[in-house]
Coordinates of C-alpha atoms in Angstrom, one line a residue:
Chain A
X10 CA -15.7 -22.1 5.0
X11 CA -16.8 -22.5 1.5
X12 CA -17.4 -19.7 -1.0
X13 CA -21.2 -19.8 -0.9
X14 CA -21.2 -19.5 2.9
X15 CA -18.8 -16.6 2.8
X16 CA -20.8 -14.8 0.2
X17 CA -24.0 -15.1 2.3
X18 CA -22.3 -12.9 4.9
X19 CA -21.9 -9.9 2.6
X20 CA -24.4 -7.6 1.0
X21 CA -24.7 -7.8 -2.8
X22 CA -22.8 -4.6 -3.2
X23 CA -19.7 -3.8 -5.2
X24 CA -18.0 -2.1 -2.2
X25 CA -17.8 -5.4 -0.4
X26 CA -15.8 -7.0 -3.1
X27 CA -12.3 -6.5 -1.6
X28 CA -13.4 -7.9 1.8
X29 CA -15.1 -10.9 0.0
X30 CA -12.0 -11.6 -2.0
X31 CA -9.8 -11.5 1.1
X32 CA -12.0 -13.8 3.0
X33 CA -12.3 -16.3 0.2
X34 CA -8.5 -16.3 -0.3
X35 CA -7.9 -16.7 3.4
X36 CA -10.2 -19.7 3.6
X37 CA -8.8 -21.3 0.4
X38 CA -6.5 -24.2 1.2
X39 CA -4.3 -23.0 -1.6
X40 CA -4.4 -19.3 -0.5
X41 CA -5.6 -18.1 -3.8
X42 CA -8.7 -17.1 -5.9
X43 CA -9.8 -19.7 -8.3
X44 CA -11.8 -19.0 -11.5
X45 CA -14.6 -20.9 -9.9
X46 CA -14.7 -18.7 -6.8
X47 CA -14.4 -15.5 -8.9
X48 CA -17.4 -16.6 -11.0
X49 CA -19.5 -16.9 -7.8
X50 CA -18.3 -13.5 -6.6
X51 CA -19.3 -12.0 -10.0
X52 CA -22.8 -13.4 -9.7
X53 CA -23.2 -12.3 -6.1
X54 CA -22.4 -8.7 -6.7
X55 CA -23.7 -8.7 -10.2
X56 CA -20.5 -7.6 -12.0
X57 CA -19.0 -9.0 -15.2
X58 CA -16.3 -11.6 -14.4
X59 CA -13.8 -9.5 -16.4
X60 CA -14.2 -6.7 -13.8
X61 CA -13.6 -9.0 -11.0
X62 CA -10.4 -10.1 -12.7
X63 CA -9.6 -6.5 -13.1
X64 CA -9.9 -5.9 -9.4
X65 CA -7.9 -9.1 -8.4
X66 CA -5.2 -8.2 -10.9
X67 CA -4.8 -4.7 -9.5
X68 CA -4.3 -5.6 -5.8
X69 CA -1.0 -7.3 -4.9
X70 CA -2.4 -9.1 -1.9
X71 CA -4.8 -11.0 -4.0
X72 CA -3.5 -14.0 -5.9
X73 CA -4.6 -15.8 -9.0
X74 CA -2.0 -18.5 -8.5
X75 CA -2.3 -21.3 -6.0
X76 CA 0.0 -21.0 -3.1
X77 CA 1.1 -23.2 -0.3
X78 CA -0.3 -23.2 3.2
X79 CA 2.3 -20.8 4.5
X80 CA 2.9 -17.7 2.4
X81 CA 6.2 -16.1 3.5
X82 CA 6.4 -12.5 2.5
X83 CA 9.8 -10.9 2.9
X84 CA 9.7 -7.1 2.9
X85 CA 12.0 -5.6 0.3
X86 CA 11.3 -2.0 0.9
X87 CA 14.2 0.5 0.9
X88 CA 14.6 0.3 4.6
X89 CA 14.5 -3.5 5.0
X90 CA 16.5 -3.7 1.8
X91 CA 19.3 -1.6 3.4
X92 CA 19.3 -3.6 6.5
X93 CA 19.7 -6.9 4.7
X94 CA 16.3 -8.2 3.5
X95 CA 18.1 -10.0 0.6
X96 CA 20.1 -12.2 3.0
X97 CA 16.8 -12.9 4.8
X98 CA 15.2 -13.9 1.6
X99 CA 18.2 -16.1 0.7
X100 CA 18.2 -17.7 4.1
X101 CA 14.5 -18.6 3.7
X102 CA 15.2 -20.2 0.4
X103 CA 18.2 -22.2 1.7
X104 CA 16.3 -23.4 4.7
X105 CA 13.3 -24.6 2.7
X106 CA 15.4 -26.4 0.2
X107 CA 17.4 -28.0 3.0
X108 CA 14.1 -29.5 4.2
X109 CA 12.6 -31.2 1.1
X110 CA 9.8 -32.6 3.3
X111 CA 8.6 -29.0 3.8
X112 CA 8.6 -27.9 0.2
X113 CA 4.9 -28.3 0.1
X114 CA 4.3 -26.0 3.0
X115 CA 5.8 -22.7 1.9
X116 CA 5.5 -20.1 -0.9
X117 CA 8.0 -17.3 -0.7
X118 CA 7.3 -13.8 -2.0
X119 CA 9.0 -10.4 -1.9
X120 CA 6.7 -7.6 -1.0
X121 CA 6.8 -3.9 -0.5
X122 CA 6.9 -2.1 2.9
X123 CA 5.0 -3.9 5.6
X124 CA 5.1 -0.9 7.9
X125 CA 7.3 -2.6 10.5
X126 CA 10.4 -0.4 9.8
X127 CA 11.2 -0.2 13.6
X128 CA 12.1 -3.9 13.4
X129 CA 13.7 -4.2 10.0
X130 CA 14.4 -6.5 8.3
X131 CA 11.0 -8.1 8.7
X132 CA 8.6 -10.6 7.0
X133 CA 5.1 -11.8 7.4
X134 CA 4.0 -15.4 7.4
X135 CA 0.2 -15.4 6.7
X136 CA -0.9 -12.9 9.3
X137 CA 2.0 -13.2 11.6
X138 CA 4.8 -10.5 11.7
X139 CA 8.4 -11.4 12.3
X140 CA 10.9 -8.6 12.9
X141 CA 14.6 -7.9 13.6
X142 CA 15.4 -10.9 11.5
X143 CA 18.7 -12.6 11.1
X144 CA 19.5 -15.7 9.0
X145 CA 19.8 -17.6 12.3
X146 CA 16.3 -16.6 13.3
X147 CA 14.9 -17.7 10.0
X148 CA 16.3 -21.2 10.7
X149 CA 14.4 -21.6 13.9
X150 CA 11.2 -19.8 12.7
X151 CA 10.9 -22.2 9.7
X152 CA 11.9 -25.2 11.7
X153 CA 9.2 -24.5 14.3
X154 CA 6.5 -24.3 11.6
X155 CA 7.7 -27.5 10.0
X156 CA 7.7 -29.4 13.3
X157 CA 4.3 -28.2 14.4
X158 CA 2.9 -29.2 11.0
X159 CA 4.4 -32.7 11.3
X160 CA 3.1 -33.1 14.8
X161 CA -0.4 -32.0 13.6
X162 CA -0.4 -34.7 11.0
X163 CA 0.5 -37.5 13.4
Chain B
X6 CA 17.2 16.0 27.8
X7 CA 14.2 16.5 25.6
X8 CA 11.0 14.8 26.6
X9 CA 8.4 13.1 24.4
X10 CA 5.1 15.0 24.4
X11 CA 2.4 12.5 23.7
X12 CA -0.9 13.9 22.5
X13 CA -2.0 11.5 19.7
X14 CA -0.2 8.7 21.6
X15 CA -1.3 9.8 25.1
X16 CA -2.7 6.4 26.0
X17 CA -0.4 4.3 24.0
X18 CA 1.1 1.5 26.0
X19 CA -0.7 2.7 29.2
X20 CA -4.1 1.1 28.6
X21 CA -5.4 -2.1 27.2
X22 CA -6.4 -1.3 23.6
X23 CA -9.2 -3.9 23.7
X24 CA -10.9 -2.3 26.7
X25 CA -13.2 0.7 26.2
X26 CA -13.6 1.0 30.0
X27 CA -9.9 1.7 30.4
X28 CA -10.1 4.3 27.6
X29 CA -13.1 6.0 29.3
X30 CA -11.3 5.9 32.7
X31 CA -8.5 8.0 31.0
X32 CA -11.0 10.6 30.0
X33 CA -12.0 8.9 26.8
X34 CA -15.2 10.1 24.9
X35 CA -15.4 13.2 27.1
X36 CA -14.3 15.4 24.2
X37 CA -17.0 13.8 22.0
X38 CA -19.6 14.4 24.7
X39 CA -18.4 18.0 24.9
X40 CA -18.4 18.4 21.1
X41 CA -22.1 17.3 21.0
X42 CA -23.0 20.3 23.2
X43 CA -21.3 22.7 20.8
X44 CA -22.4 23.7 17.4
X45 CA -20.7 21.9 14.5
X46 CA -19.3 25.1 13.1
X47 CA -17.7 26.0 16.5
X48 CA -15.8 22.8 16.3
X49 CA -14.3 23.4 12.9
X50 CA -13.4 27.0 14.1
X51 CA -11.5 25.5 17.0
X52 CA -9.7 23.1 14.7
X53 CA -8.9 26.0 12.3
X54 CA -7.7 28.1 15.2
X55 CA -5.5 25.2 16.5
X56 CA -3.6 25.3 13.3
X57 CA -3.6 21.5 13.0
X58 CA -2.3 20.4 9.6
X59 CA -2.9 17.1 7.9
X60 CA -0.4 14.5 9.2
X61 CA -0.6 12.2 6.2
X62 CA 2.1 14.2 4.4
X63 CA 0.5 17.1 2.6
X64 CA 0.2 19.3 5.7
X65 CA -3.1 20.9 4.5
X66 CA -4.9 22.9 7.2
X67 CA -7.4 20.3 8.7
X68 CA -10.0 22.8 9.8
X69 CA -10.3 24.4 6.4
X70 CA -11.0 21.0 4.9
X71 CA -13.7 20.4 7.5
X72 CA -15.4 23.8 7.0
X73 CA -15.4 23.3 3.2
X74 CA -17.0 19.8 3.6
X75 CA -19.6 21.1 6.0
X76 CA -20.6 23.9 3.7
X77 CA -20.9 22.0 0.5
X78 CA -24.5 21.2 1.3
X79 CA -26.6 21.3 4.4
X80 CA -29.2 18.6 4.5
X81 CA -27.4 15.9 2.4
X82 CA -25.7 12.6 3.0
X83 CA -22.0 13.1 3.8
X84 CA -19.3 10.7 4.6
X85 CA -16.2 10.7 6.7
X86 CA -13.3 8.5 5.8
X87 CA -10.2 7.8 7.8
X88 CA -7.2 7.2 5.6
X89 CA -5.3 4.4 7.4
X90 CA -3.7 3.1 4.2
X91 CA -0.3 3.8 5.6
X92 CA 2.0 2.5 2.9
X93 CA 4.9 5.0 2.8
X94 CA 8.1 3.1 3.3
X95 CA 9.6 4.0 6.7
X96 CA 6.2 5.0 8.2
X97 CA 4.3 3.1 10.9
X98 CA 2.8 5.7 13.2
X99 CA -0.8 5.1 12.2
X100 CA -0.4 1.4 12.9
X101 CA 0.8 2.3 16.4
X102 CA -2.2 4.5 17.0
X103 CA -4.7 1.8 15.8
X104 CA -3.0 -1.0 17.6
X105 CA -2.5 0.7 20.9
X106 CA -5.4 3.2 21.2
X107 CA -8.1 2.5 18.6
X108 CA -10.8 4.4 20.6
X109 CA -8.8 7.6 20.3
X110 CA -9.2 7.4 16.5
X111 CA -12.8 6.5 16.7
X112 CA -13.5 9.4 19.1
X113 CA -11.7 11.8 16.7
X114 CA -13.8 10.5 13.8
X115 CA -17.0 11.0 15.8
X116 CA -16.1 14.6 16.6
X117 CA -15.1 15.3 13.0
X118 CA -18.3 13.6 11.7
X119 CA -20.5 15.8 14.0
X120 CA -18.6 18.9 12.9
X121 CA -19.3 18.3 9.1
X122 CA -22.6 16.5 9.5
X123 CA -21.5 13.1 8.3
X124 CA -23.6 10.2 9.2
X125 CA -21.5 7.3 7.8
X126 CA -17.9 6.7 8.3
X127 CA -15.3 4.3 7.0
X128 CA -11.8 3.5 8.2
X129 CA -9.8 2.3 5.2
X130 CA -6.9 0.3 6.7
X131 CA -4.2 -1.3 4.6
X132 CA -4.7 -5.0 4.3
X133 CA -1.4 -6.0 5.8
X134 CA -2.3 -4.4 9.1
X135 CA -4.1 -7.4 10.5
X136 CA -3.8 -6.4 14.2
X137 CA -5.0 -2.9 13.5
X138 CA -8.1 -4.2 11.7
X139 CA -8.8 -6.6 14.5
X140 CA -8.5 -4.1 17.2
X141 CA -10.5 -1.4 15.4
X142 CA -13.3 -3.9 14.8
X143 CA -13.4 -4.8 18.6
X144 CA -13.3 -1.1 19.5
X145 CA -16.2 -0.2 17.1
X146 CA -18.4 -3.0 18.6
X147 CA -17.6 -1.7 22.1
X148 CA -18.4 1.9 21.2
X149 CA -21.7 0.7 19.6
X150 CA -22.6 -1.1 22.8
X151 CA -21.9 2.0 24.9
X152 CA -24.0 4.1 22.6
X153 CA -21.2 6.3 21.1
X154 CA -22.0 4.9 17.7
X155 CA -25.5 4.3 16.4
X156 CA -28.9 6.1 16.4
X157 CA -29.5 9.3 18.5
X158 CA -26.1 9.2 20.1
X159 CA -26.0 10.3 23.8
X160 CA -29.7 11.4 23.5
X161 CA -29.0 13.9 20.6
X162 CA -30.3 13.8 17.1
X163 CA -26.8 12.8 15.8
X164 CA -26.6 9.3 14.3
X165 CA -23.5 7.7 13.0
X166 CA -22.3 4.3 11.7
X167 CA -18.7 3.3 11.3
X168 CA -17.1 0.4 9.4
X169 CA -13.6 -0.8 8.8
X170 CA -12.6 -1.5 5.2
X171 CA -9.4 -3.4 4.3
X172 CA -7.2 -2.4 1.4
X173 CA -5.3 -5.1 -0.5
X174 CA -1.7 -4.1 -1.0
X175 CA -1.8 -0.9 -3.1
X176 CA 0.4 2.0 -2.0
X177 CA -1.5 4.3 -4.4
X178 CA -4.7 3.8 -2.4
X179 CA -3.2 6.1 0.2
X180 CA -3.9 8.9 -2.1
X181 CA -7.3 10.3 -1.1
X182 CA -9.3 10.1 -4.3
X183 CA -7.7 6.7 -5.2
X184 CA -8.7 5.5 -1.8
X185 CA -12.3 6.5 -2.5
X186 CA -12.3 4.5 -5.7
X187 CA -11.0 1.5 -3.8
X188 CA -13.7 1.9 -1.1
X189 CA -16.2 1.8 -3.9
X190 CA -14.9 -1.6 -4.9
X191 CA -12.9 -0.6 -7.9
X192 CA -9.3 -0.8 -9.1
X193 CA -7.3 2.0 -7.4
X194 CA -7.0 4.5 -10.2
X195 CA -6.8 8.2 -9.2
X196 CA -9.5 10.6 -10.1
X197 CA -9.1 14.1 -11.7
X198 CA -8.9 16.9 -9.0
X199 CA -10.9 19.1 -8.7
X200 CA -13.6 18.2 -7.6
X201 CA -12.0 17.6 -4.2
X202 CA -13.5 15.0 -1.9
X203 CA -15.1 17.8 0.1
X204 CA -17.3 18.5 -2.9
X205 CA -17.6 15.1 -4.6
X206 CA -16.1 12.2 -2.8
X207 CA -17.4 8.7 -1.9
X208 CA -20.3 7.9 -4.3
X209 CA -20.1 11.6 -5.3
X210 CA -21.2 12.8 -1.9
X211 CA -19.2 15.4 0.1
X212 CA -16.5 13.4 2.0
X213 CA -14.2 14.5 4.7
X214 CA -11.0 12.4 4.5
X215 CA -8.3 12.6 7.1
X216 CA -5.2 10.7 8.2
X217 CA -5.2 8.6 11.4
X218 CA -2.7 10.8 13.2
X219 CA -4.6 14.0 12.3
X220 CA -7.9 12.5 13.8
X221 CA -6.0 11.3 16.9
X222 CA -5.4 15.0 17.8
X223 CA -9.1 16.0 17.7
X224 CA -10.2 14.8 21.1
X225 CA -7.4 16.6 23.0
X226 CA -7.9 19.8 21.0
X227 CA -11.6 19.9 21.8
X228 CA -11.0 19.1 25.5
X229 CA -8.2 21.6 26.1
X230 CA -8.7 24.2 23.4
X231 CA -6.8 25.6 20.4
X232 CA -4.5 27.8 22.5
X233 CA -3.3 24.8 24.5
X234 CA -2.5 22.9 21.2
X235 CA -0.7 25.9 19.8
X236 CA 1.6 25.9 22.8
X237 CA 3.3 22.9 21.2
X238 CA 5.4 23.0 18.0
X239 CA 6.1 26.0 15.9
X240 CA 3.9 28.9 14.9
X241 CA 3.3 27.6 11.4
X242 CA 3.2 23.9 12.3
X243 CA 1.6 23.8 15.7
X244 CA 1.3 20.7 17.8
X245 CA 3.3 17.5 18.0
X246 CA 4.3 15.0 15.4
X247 CA 5.0 11.3 15.6
X248 CA 8.3 10.6 13.9
X249 CA 9.2 7.1 12.7
X250 CA 12.9 6.6 13.1
X251 CA 14.5 3.7 11.2
X252 CA 17.6 2.6 9.5
X253 CA 21.0 3.1 11.1
X254 CA 20.0 4.3 14.6
X255 CA 20.5 2.5 17.9
X256 CA 16.9 2.8 19.0
X257 CA 14.6 2.7 15.9
X258 CA 11.0 3.5 16.9
X259 CA 8.2 6.0 17.0
X260 CA 8.6 9.2 19.0
X261 CA 5.9 11.9 19.4
X262 CA 7.6 15.3 20.0
X263 CA 7.1 19.0 19.3
X264 CA 7.0 19.9 15.6
X265 CA 10.2 21.7 14.9
X266 CA 12.6 19.4 16.8
X267 CA 15.9 19.4 15.1
X268 CA 17.0 16.4 13.1
X269 CA 20.1 15.8 15.2
X270 CA 18.1 16.0 18.5
X271 CA 15.6 13.4 17.1
X272 CA 18.4 11.1 16.1
X273 CA 20.6 11.5 19.2
X274 CA 18.1 12.1 22.0
X275 CA 15.5 9.6 20.9
X276 CA 17.2 7.3 18.4
X277 CA 20.3 6.9 20.6
X278 CA 22.6 8.1 17.9
X279 CA 23.8 6.6 14.7
X280 CA 24.5 3.0 14.3
X281 CA 28.0 3.1 12.8
X282 CA 30.7 5.8 12.8
X283 CA 28.9 8.7 11.3
X284 CA 25.7 9.9 9.5
X285 CA 25.9 10.1 5.7
X286 CA 22.4 10.9 4.8
X287 CA 18.9 11.0 6.2
X288 CA 15.9 10.2 4.1
X289 CA 13.0 12.3 5.4
X290 CA 9.4 11.5 4.4
X291 CA 9.8 8.0 3.1
X292 CA 10.1 6.9 -0.6
X293 CA 8.2 10.0 -1.6
X294 CA 10.6 11.9 0.5
X295 CA 14.0 13.7 0.2
X296 CA 17.6 12.9 1.0
X297 CA 19.1 15.3 3.6
X298 CA 22.8 15.6 4.3
X299 CA 24.7 16.4 7.5
X300 CA 24.4 20.1 6.6
X301 CA 20.7 19.7 7.5
X302 CA 21.2 18.2 11.0
X303 CA 20.3 21.4 12.8
X304 CA 17.2 22.0 10.7
X305 CA 13.9 22.1 12.5
X306 CA 11.6 19.3 11.4
X307 CA 8.4 21.0 10.4
X308 CA 6.5 21.5 7.1
X309 CA 7.9 25.0 6.2
X310 CA 11.5 24.9 7.4
X311 CA 12.1 21.7 5.4
X312 CA 10.3 23.1 2.3
X313 CA 12.6 26.2 2.4
X314 CA 15.6 23.8 2.0
X315 CA 14.0 21.8 -0.8
X316 CA 13.1 19.0 1.6
X317 CA 9.8 17.5 2.7
X318 CA 8.5 16.4 6.0
X319 CA 6.0 14.0 4.4
X320 CA 4.6 11.4 6.8
X321 CA 7.3 11.9 9.3
X322 CA 9.5 9.0 8.3
X323 CA 13.2 9.5 9.2
X324 CA 15.6 6.9 7.8
X325 CA 19.2 7.3 8.9
X326 CA 22.0 6.0 6.7
X327 CA 25.5 5.6 8.0
X328 CA 28.9 6.1 6.2
X329 CA 28.9 2.6 4.7
X330 CA 25.6 3.0 2.8
X331 CA 25.4 3.2 -0.9
X332 CA 23.1 6.0 -1.8
X333 CA 22.7 5.0 -5.4
X334 CA 21.5 1.6 -4.2
X335 CA 19.0 3.3 -1.9
X336 CA 17.8 5.4 -4.8
X337 CA 17.4 2.4 -7.0
X338 CA 15.4 0.6 -4.4
X339 CA 13.1 3.6 -4.1
X340 CA 12.7 3.9 -7.9
X341 CA 11.9 0.2 -8.0
X342 CA 9.2 0.8 -5.4
X343 CA 7.6 3.5 -7.6
X344 CA 7.7 1.4 -10.7
X345 CA 6.0 -1.4 -8.8
X346 CA 3.3 0.9 -7.4
X347 CA 2.5 2.9 -10.5
X348 CA -1.1 2.1 -11.4
X349 CA -0.5 2.7 -15.1
X350 CA -3.3 5.1 -15.7
X351 CA -1.1 8.0 -16.8
X352 CA 1.4 7.0 -19.4
X353 CA 4.2 9.4 -18.3
X354 CA 4.2 7.7 -14.9
X355 CA 3.7 4.1 -16.2
X356 CA 6.6 4.4 -18.6
X357 CA 8.6 7.0 -16.7
X358 CA 9.0 5.1 -13.5
X359 CA 10.3 2.1 -15.4
X360 CA 12.6 4.2 -17.6
X361 CA 14.1 6.1 -14.7
X362 CA 14.8 2.9 -12.9
X363 CA 16.4 1.3 -16.0
X364 CA 18.8 4.2 -16.4
X365 CA 19.6 4.5 -12.7
X366 CA 20.5 0.8 -12.6
X367 CA 23.2 1.5 -15.3
X368 CA 24.7 4.5 -13.7
X369 CA 27.1 2.5 -11.6
X370 CA 29.0 1.3 -14.7
X371 CA 29.3 4.8 -16.2
X372 CA 32.3 7.2 -16.4
X373 CA 32.0 10.2 -14.1
X374 CA 31.2 12.6 -17.0
X375 CA 28.5 10.4 -18.3
X376 CA 27.1 10.0 -14.8
X377 CA 26.6 13.7 -14.5
X378 CA 24.7 14.1 -17.8
X379 CA 22.7 11.0 -17.0
X380 CA 21.5 12.4 -13.7
X381 CA 20.5 15.7 -15.3
X382 CA 18.6 13.7 -17.9
X383 CA 16.6 11.6 -15.4
X384 CA 15.9 14.6 -13.3
X385 CA 14.4 16.3 -16.4
X386 CA 12.4 13.2 -17.1
X387 CA 11.1 13.0 -13.5
X388 CA 10.1 16.7 -13.8
X389 CA 8.1 16.0 -16.9
X390 CA 6.5 13.1 -15.2
X391 CA 5.6 15.3 -12.2
X392 CA 3.9 17.8 -14.5
X393 CA 2.0 15.2 -16.6
X394 CA 0.7 12.8 -13.9
X395 CA -2.6 13.0 -12.2
X396 CA -1.7 11.9 -8.8
X397 CA 1.1 12.2 -6.3
X398 CA 2.8 9.0 -7.3
X399 CA 4.0 10.3 -10.6
X400 CA 4.9 13.5 -8.9
X401 CA 7.0 11.8 -6.2
X402 CA 10.2 10.3 -7.9
X403 CA 11.5 13.8 -8.5
X404 CA 11.7 14.4 -4.7
X405 CA 14.4 11.7 -3.8
X406 CA 16.1 12.1 -7.2
X407 CA 16.5 15.9 -7.1
X408 CA 17.5 16.1 -3.4
X409 CA 20.0 13.3 -3.8
X410 CA 21.6 15.1 -6.7
X411 CA 21.6 18.5 -5.0
X412 CA 23.1 17.3 -1.8
X413 CA 25.4 14.4 -3.0
X414 CA 26.4 15.2 -6.5
X415 CA 30.1 14.9 -5.7
X416 CA 29.7 11.4 -4.2
X417 CA 27.4 10.3 -7.0
X418 CA 29.8 11.3 -9.7
X419 CA 33.1 10.3 -8.2
X420 CA 32.6 7.4 -5.9
X421 CA 32.4 3.6 -6.6

């Protein structure tokens, strides 16, 4: 869905801005908010572009930088941290670098508590939660995504 | 053997959360129908009488908040907001309610809205809770179809609209006035209190704002009465509480039990005991919480008993740490969290959270004597921050810092 179509769904009100930004970002192939999109949002809700940037800059889920199709967010909160989130993060990095053909599929980020502490350590890939992680599980989770992407392209 | 007592979670796992019919079959929306036959002020009197206290962490009497919102003005536009921006590390109880029984929350909001005279409601859910947002949206559509939300609900003159609003990754937006700023589509900066939301909230209108778990208790209280509710828990903290157990326990999870359960019973009876040889410390209340020691294991978990010991119940997060855990590392991780989440509006918090973290990261390399003076120094700094910051974020780092120092000074100075 393009930005103009998304904007049509929302009232021209400031309080819709976070929902609008989420939806634009989720539909963007690069999982981010481009200047071009933000200009359209500013016009739609009649706010200066600087204020839109102010909002995007404040909220950590909104990104001004292009990202890959799959955004891997590893929880680094105190609880996941204690139960080994760093080794999960490292395992993700190792796995991705071991598959150079998948380098264009993944962006890795560390994020604060995902609210899944009953299954720490955990991570989120786009909207999907993965819990009780081990480096071995990371191996198969990433492999599965890579293979399904390769099959989709055939 | 202690049993769970599920009030807020009474339907959780027993019904299909995407079916309003199953919720109705379990007695759903009966409390709301009953509430509509009562006067709004009678409802807030029942809630006051029940002794229900806010389950988001502050423990403020819920009924008093309601009464004050209702009385701010009579014939004016009022809002009700559900605070579902559950971001406290170690806490996931609100997510469970929204994912497994969204209608329970909606019914609670309808009752609360009727009691204060609010005609518009919002549920502000943290953006990461995709399943909660999805299920709440389904539930709202179903409730509209059945006529529980809309114009002239159940043939009365009560009309109400309800909408889900997502957050976007800010811990601070869990603070009520900051949440309201965010709902208005702004950066999440806290407002000066007073005025409280009950007087001037969303778009400066009187606003009742309650946590998910608090609202999830409304329907049962209206159905069964204040005395029934008071038969659970302790005299000063009546009812049940959903505790979120995590860390080094054999069965991490969420358990709804009487307020006042002892820490050791929660860990052993429900958590299956410690994972490891022994318990070293228990972080109660999340990052904005306090470190308890094994001397506190027989302490009842309720707002006042913990406060007397310099601890806090907070949101009900209970993080167990075994004998192998490095408490300084845990503290560093918590302080890093606060640094990341500080919004920067108040300078003492913006600079202080970074400064305290910087110093803490260097403690490991210090000599014992220097460690002691350093801890006393950062506690002083955190106290100044607490006094000079607008919102609870700047007031929080002192909680883990001080409790860790009070309960584990010896280990912090001599170990490593």
